[in-house]
Amino acid sequence: EAQVTQNPRYLITVTGKKLTVTCSQNMNHEYMSWYRQDPGLGLRQIYYSMNVEVTDKGDVPEGYKVSRKEKRNFPLILESPSPNQTSLYFCASSSGGGAGYEQYFGPGTRLTVT
Amino acid sequence: GQSLEQPSEVTAVEGAIVQINCTYQTSGFYGLSWYQQHDGGAPTFLSYNALDGLEETGRFSSFLSRSDSYGYLLLQELQMKDSASYFCAVSPHQAGTALIFGKGTTLSVSS
């Protein structure tokens, strides 16, 4: 089954404790991205990757890091989480970048930073 | 900056037709797409417009006017299951780069 998986699905952590949210896709997609979703703000792109070893900042990259060492994986790293990073996070993949390519979203990771 | 404007909420009854508008102000334009998101779920792709005009996919249609920086999603024969949030999204740069989403429109369909 074609899918994007994220782990963990739910996470409660404390300020400053480094964490990684994993994202993996099995569709051989070149393009992957991370979004955060907050009430009333819609989906905001954090980082995106055109291919292995190619990443770029989206609208809200501050406080986040990503890496793309393999085509299928695109982890999101919060080196020192803060309460304002409490949010619902989605990973997505597609065969290309841009609005014309269907983005396949993972199930989401709900993060709470206390 | 880049911005996409959508109404925050729309209500309608089963069987009706509803139109969700999206106006955009972006540094460039390389297409407009629409996504649906049910409460607690992930967004799913609905449609895409690169050129002016209407694209029809079953009960859903999407329209684009590049000269007006405007598009809309048209939902016909509304069903209760259409109650969801709908997002427009624009590529402001040439394909292969960032994707900007609107803040979403919550559609409530009542019987």
Coordinates of C-alpha atoms in Angstrom, one line a residue:
Chain A
E1 CA 0.0 0.0 0.0
A2 CA 1.3 3.4 -1.0
Q3 CA 1.7 5.5 2.1
V4 CA 3.6 8.1 4.1
T5 CA 4.3 7.1 7.7
Q6 CA 5.2 9.3 10.6
N7 CA 6.4 8.4 14.1
P8 CA 5.5 9.0 16.8
R9 CA 1.9 10.0 16.3
Y10 CA 1.7 11.7 19.6
L11 CA 4.5 13.2 21.7
I12 CA 4.6 15.2 24.9
T13 CA 8.0 16.5 25.8
V14 CA 9.6 19.2 27.8
T15 CA 11.3 22.4 26.7
G16 CA 14.9 21.9 25.5
K17 CA 14.8 18.1 25.1
K18 CA 15.9 17.2 21.6
L19 CA 13.5 15.2 19.6
T20 CA 13.1 13.7 16.1
V21 CA 10.0 12.9 14.2
T22 CA 10.5 10.4 11.5
C23 CA 8.8 10.4 8.1
S24 CA 9.1 7.6 5.5
Q25 CA 7.4 7.1 2.1
N26 CA 7.3 4.0 -0.1
M27 CA 6.3 5.7 -3.4
N28 CA 9.8 6.5 -4.6
H29 CA 8.9 10.2 -4.5
E30 CA 11.6 12.7 -5.0
Y31 CA 9.9 15.6 -3.2
M32 CA 9.2 15.6 0.5
S33 CA 8.2 18.3 2.9
W34 CA 7.1 19.1 6.5
Y35 CA 4.2 21.3 7.5
R36 CA 2.9 22.5 10.8
Q37 CA -0.8 23.1 11.3
D38 CA -2.1 25.5 14.0
P39 CA -5.7 26.5 14.6
G40 CA -6.6 29.4 12.3
L41 CA -3.3 29.4 10.5
G42 CA -3.7 26.6 8.1
L43 CA -0.7 24.6 6.9
R44 CA 2.6 26.3 6.9
Q45 CA 5.6 24.7 5.2
I46 CA 8.7 24.2 7.4
Y47 CA 11.2 22.6 5.1
Y48 CA 11.1 20.8 1.8
S49 CA 13.5 18.6 -0.1
M50 CA 13.7 18.2 -3.9
N51 CA 15.9 15.1 -3.7
V52 CA 18.5 13.4 -1.6
E53 CA 20.9 15.9 0.0
V54 CA 18.8 18.8 -1.3
T55 CA 16.7 20.7 1.2
D56 CA 15.4 24.2 1.5
K57 CA 13.5 26.4 3.9
G58 CA 9.8 26.9 3.8
D59 CA 7.9 29.7 5.5
V60 CA 8.6 28.8 9.1
P61 CA 12.0 27.0 9.4
E62 CA 13.2 28.6 12.6
G63 CA 13.8 26.0 15.4
Y64 CA 13.8 23.1 13.0
K65 CA 16.3 21.0 11.1
V66 CA 15.9 18.3 8.5
S67 CA 18.0 15.9 6.6
R68 CA 17.5 13.8 3.5
K69 CA 20.2 11.1 3.4
E70 CA 17.9 8.6 1.7
K71 CA 15.1 9.1 -0.8
R72 CA 12.5 7.5 1.4
N73 CA 13.2 9.2 4.7
F74 CA 12.9 12.8 5.8
P75 CA 13.2 13.3 9.5
L76 CA 12.3 16.5 11.3
I77 CA 14.6 17.5 14.2
L78 CA 13.8 19.9 17.0
E79 CA 17.1 20.5 18.7
S80 CA 15.7 22.5 21.6
P81 CA 11.9 22.4 21.5
S82 CA 10.0 25.3 22.9
P83 CA 6.3 25.6 23.8
N84 CA 5.6 27.7 20.7
Q85 CA 6.4 24.5 18.7
T86 CA 3.4 22.8 20.1
S87 CA 1.5 21.9 17.0
L88 CA 0.2 19.2 14.6
Y89 CA 2.9 18.2 12.1
F90 CA 2.4 16.7 8.7
C91 CA 5.0 15.1 6.4
A92 CA 4.1 14.9 2.8
S93 CA 5.6 13.5 -0.4
S94 CA 5.0 13.8 -4.1
S95 CA 6.6 12.9 -7.4
G96 CA 7.5 16.6 -7.9
G97 CA 7.3 20.0 -6.3
G98 CA 4.7 22.6 -6.8
A99 CA 0.9 22.8 -6.8
G100 CA 0.5 20.5 -9.8
Y101 CA 1.8 17.4 -8.0
E102 CA -0.5 15.7 -5.6
Q103 CA 0.9 15.9 -2.1
Y104 CA 0.5 12.6 -0.1
F105 CA 0.3 13.4 3.5
G106 CA 1.2 11.3 6.5
P107 CA -1.3 10.8 9.4
G108 CA 0.2 13.6 11.4
T109 CA 2.2 13.9 14.7
R110 CA 0.7 15.9 17.5
L111 CA 3.5 17.4 19.5
T112 CA 3.1 19.1 22.9
V113 CA 6.0 20.9 24.4
T114 CA 5.6 21.9 28.1
Chain B
G1 CA 4.8 38.6 1.5
Q2 CA 2.8 35.8 0.1
S3 CA -0.8 35.4 1.1
L4 CA -3.9 33.4 0.2
E5 CA -7.3 34.5 1.4
Q6 CA -10.2 32.2 1.9
P7 CA -13.5 32.6 3.9
S8 CA -13.0 30.9 7.3
E9 CA -16.4 29.2 7.4
V10 CA -19.2 28.3 5.0
T11 CA -22.5 26.5 5.8
A12 CA -24.9 24.8 3.5
V13 CA -27.6 22.1 3.4
E14 CA -27.5 18.7 1.8
G15 CA -28.1 18.8 -2.0
A16 CA -27.0 22.4 -2.3
I17 CA -24.1 23.9 -4.2
V18 CA -21.4 25.9 -2.5
Q19 CA -18.5 27.9 -3.8
I20 CA -15.3 28.4 -1.8
N21 CA -13.2 31.3 -3.0
C22 CA -9.4 31.8 -2.9
T23 CA -7.6 35.0 -3.8
Y24 CA -3.9 35.0 -3.8
Q25 CA -1.1 37.6 -3.6
T26 CA 2.2 35.8 -4.3
S27 CA 5.6 36.8 -5.9
G28 CA 4.9 34.4 -8.7
F29 CA 2.2 31.9 -9.8
Y30 CA 2.7 28.3 -11.0
G31 CA -0.6 26.8 -10.3
L32 CA -3.4 26.5 -7.7
S33 CA -4.5 23.3 -6.0
W34 CA -7.2 22.3 -3.5
Y35 CA -7.1 19.9 -0.6
Q36 CA -9.8 18.5 1.7
Q37 CA -9.2 17.7 5.3
H38 CA -11.7 16.0 7.6
D39 CA -11.5 16.6 11.3
G40 CA -8.6 14.6 12.7
G41 CA -7.3 13.5 9.4
A42 CA -4.6 14.3 6.8
P43 CA -5.2 16.6 3.9
T44 CA -6.1 14.9 0.6
F45 CA -5.7 16.3 -2.9
L46 CA -8.8 17.4 -4.8
S47 CA -7.9 19.3 -7.9
Y48 CA -5.3 21.5 -9.7
N49 CA -5.5 24.5 -12.1
A50 CA -2.6 25.8 -14.0
L51 CA -4.5 27.6 -16.7
D52 CA -7.6 29.8 -16.7
G53 CA -10.9 28.0 -16.7
L54 CA -12.9 25.3 -15.1
E55 CA -11.7 21.8 -14.2
E56 CA -14.4 19.2 -13.3
T57 CA -13.9 16.1 -11.3
G58 CA -17.2 14.5 -10.4
R59 CA -19.2 16.7 -8.0
F60 CA -16.2 19.0 -7.5
S61 CA -15.0 21.6 -9.9
S62 CA -12.2 24.2 -9.6
F63 CA -11.9 27.4 -11.4
L64 CA -9.0 29.8 -12.0
S65 CA -8.6 33.3 -13.3
R66 CA -5.0 34.3 -13.3
S67 CA -5.7 37.9 -14.3
D68 CA -7.8 38.3 -11.2
S69 CA -5.5 36.2 -9.0
Y70 CA -8.6 34.3 -8.0
G71 CA -9.9 30.8 -7.9
Y72 CA -12.7 28.8 -6.4
L73 CA -13.8 25.3 -5.5
L74 CA -17.3 24.4 -6.4
L75 CA -19.0 21.6 -4.6
Q76 CA -22.3 20.3 -6.0
E77 CA -25.0 18.0 -4.6
L78 CA -23.6 18.5 -1.2
Q79 CA -23.5 15.5 1.2
M80 CA -22.9 15.3 4.9
K81 CA -19.5 13.7 4.3
D82 CA -18.4 16.9 2.5
S83 CA -18.2 18.6 5.9
A84 CA -14.5 19.3 6.2
S85 CA -11.9 22.0 5.8
Y86 CA -10.8 23.0 2.4
F87 CA -7.5 24.6 1.6
C88 CA -6.2 26.3 -1.5
A89 CA -2.5 26.1 -2.2
V90 CA -0.2 28.0 -4.6
S91 CA 3.2 27.5 -6.0
P92 CA 4.8 30.9 -6.0
H93 CA 7.9 29.8 -7.8
Q94 CA 8.7 27.5 -10.7
A95 CA 7.6 23.9 -10.1
G96 CA 9.9 22.2 -7.6
T97 CA 9.9 24.6 -4.8
A98 CA 7.7 25.9 -2.0
L99 CA 4.0 25.4 -1.6
I100 CA 1.9 28.1 0.2
F101 CA -1.4 27.1 1.7
G102 CA -4.4 29.3 2.6
K103 CA -5.7 29.2 6.2
G104 CA -8.6 27.0 5.2
T105 CA -12.4 27.1 4.9
T106 CA -14.5 25.0 7.2
L107 CA -17.6 23.7 5.4
S108 CA -20.5 22.5 7.5
V109 CA -23.2 20.6 5.7
S110 CA -26.5 20.1 7.5
S111 CA -29.5 17.9 6.7

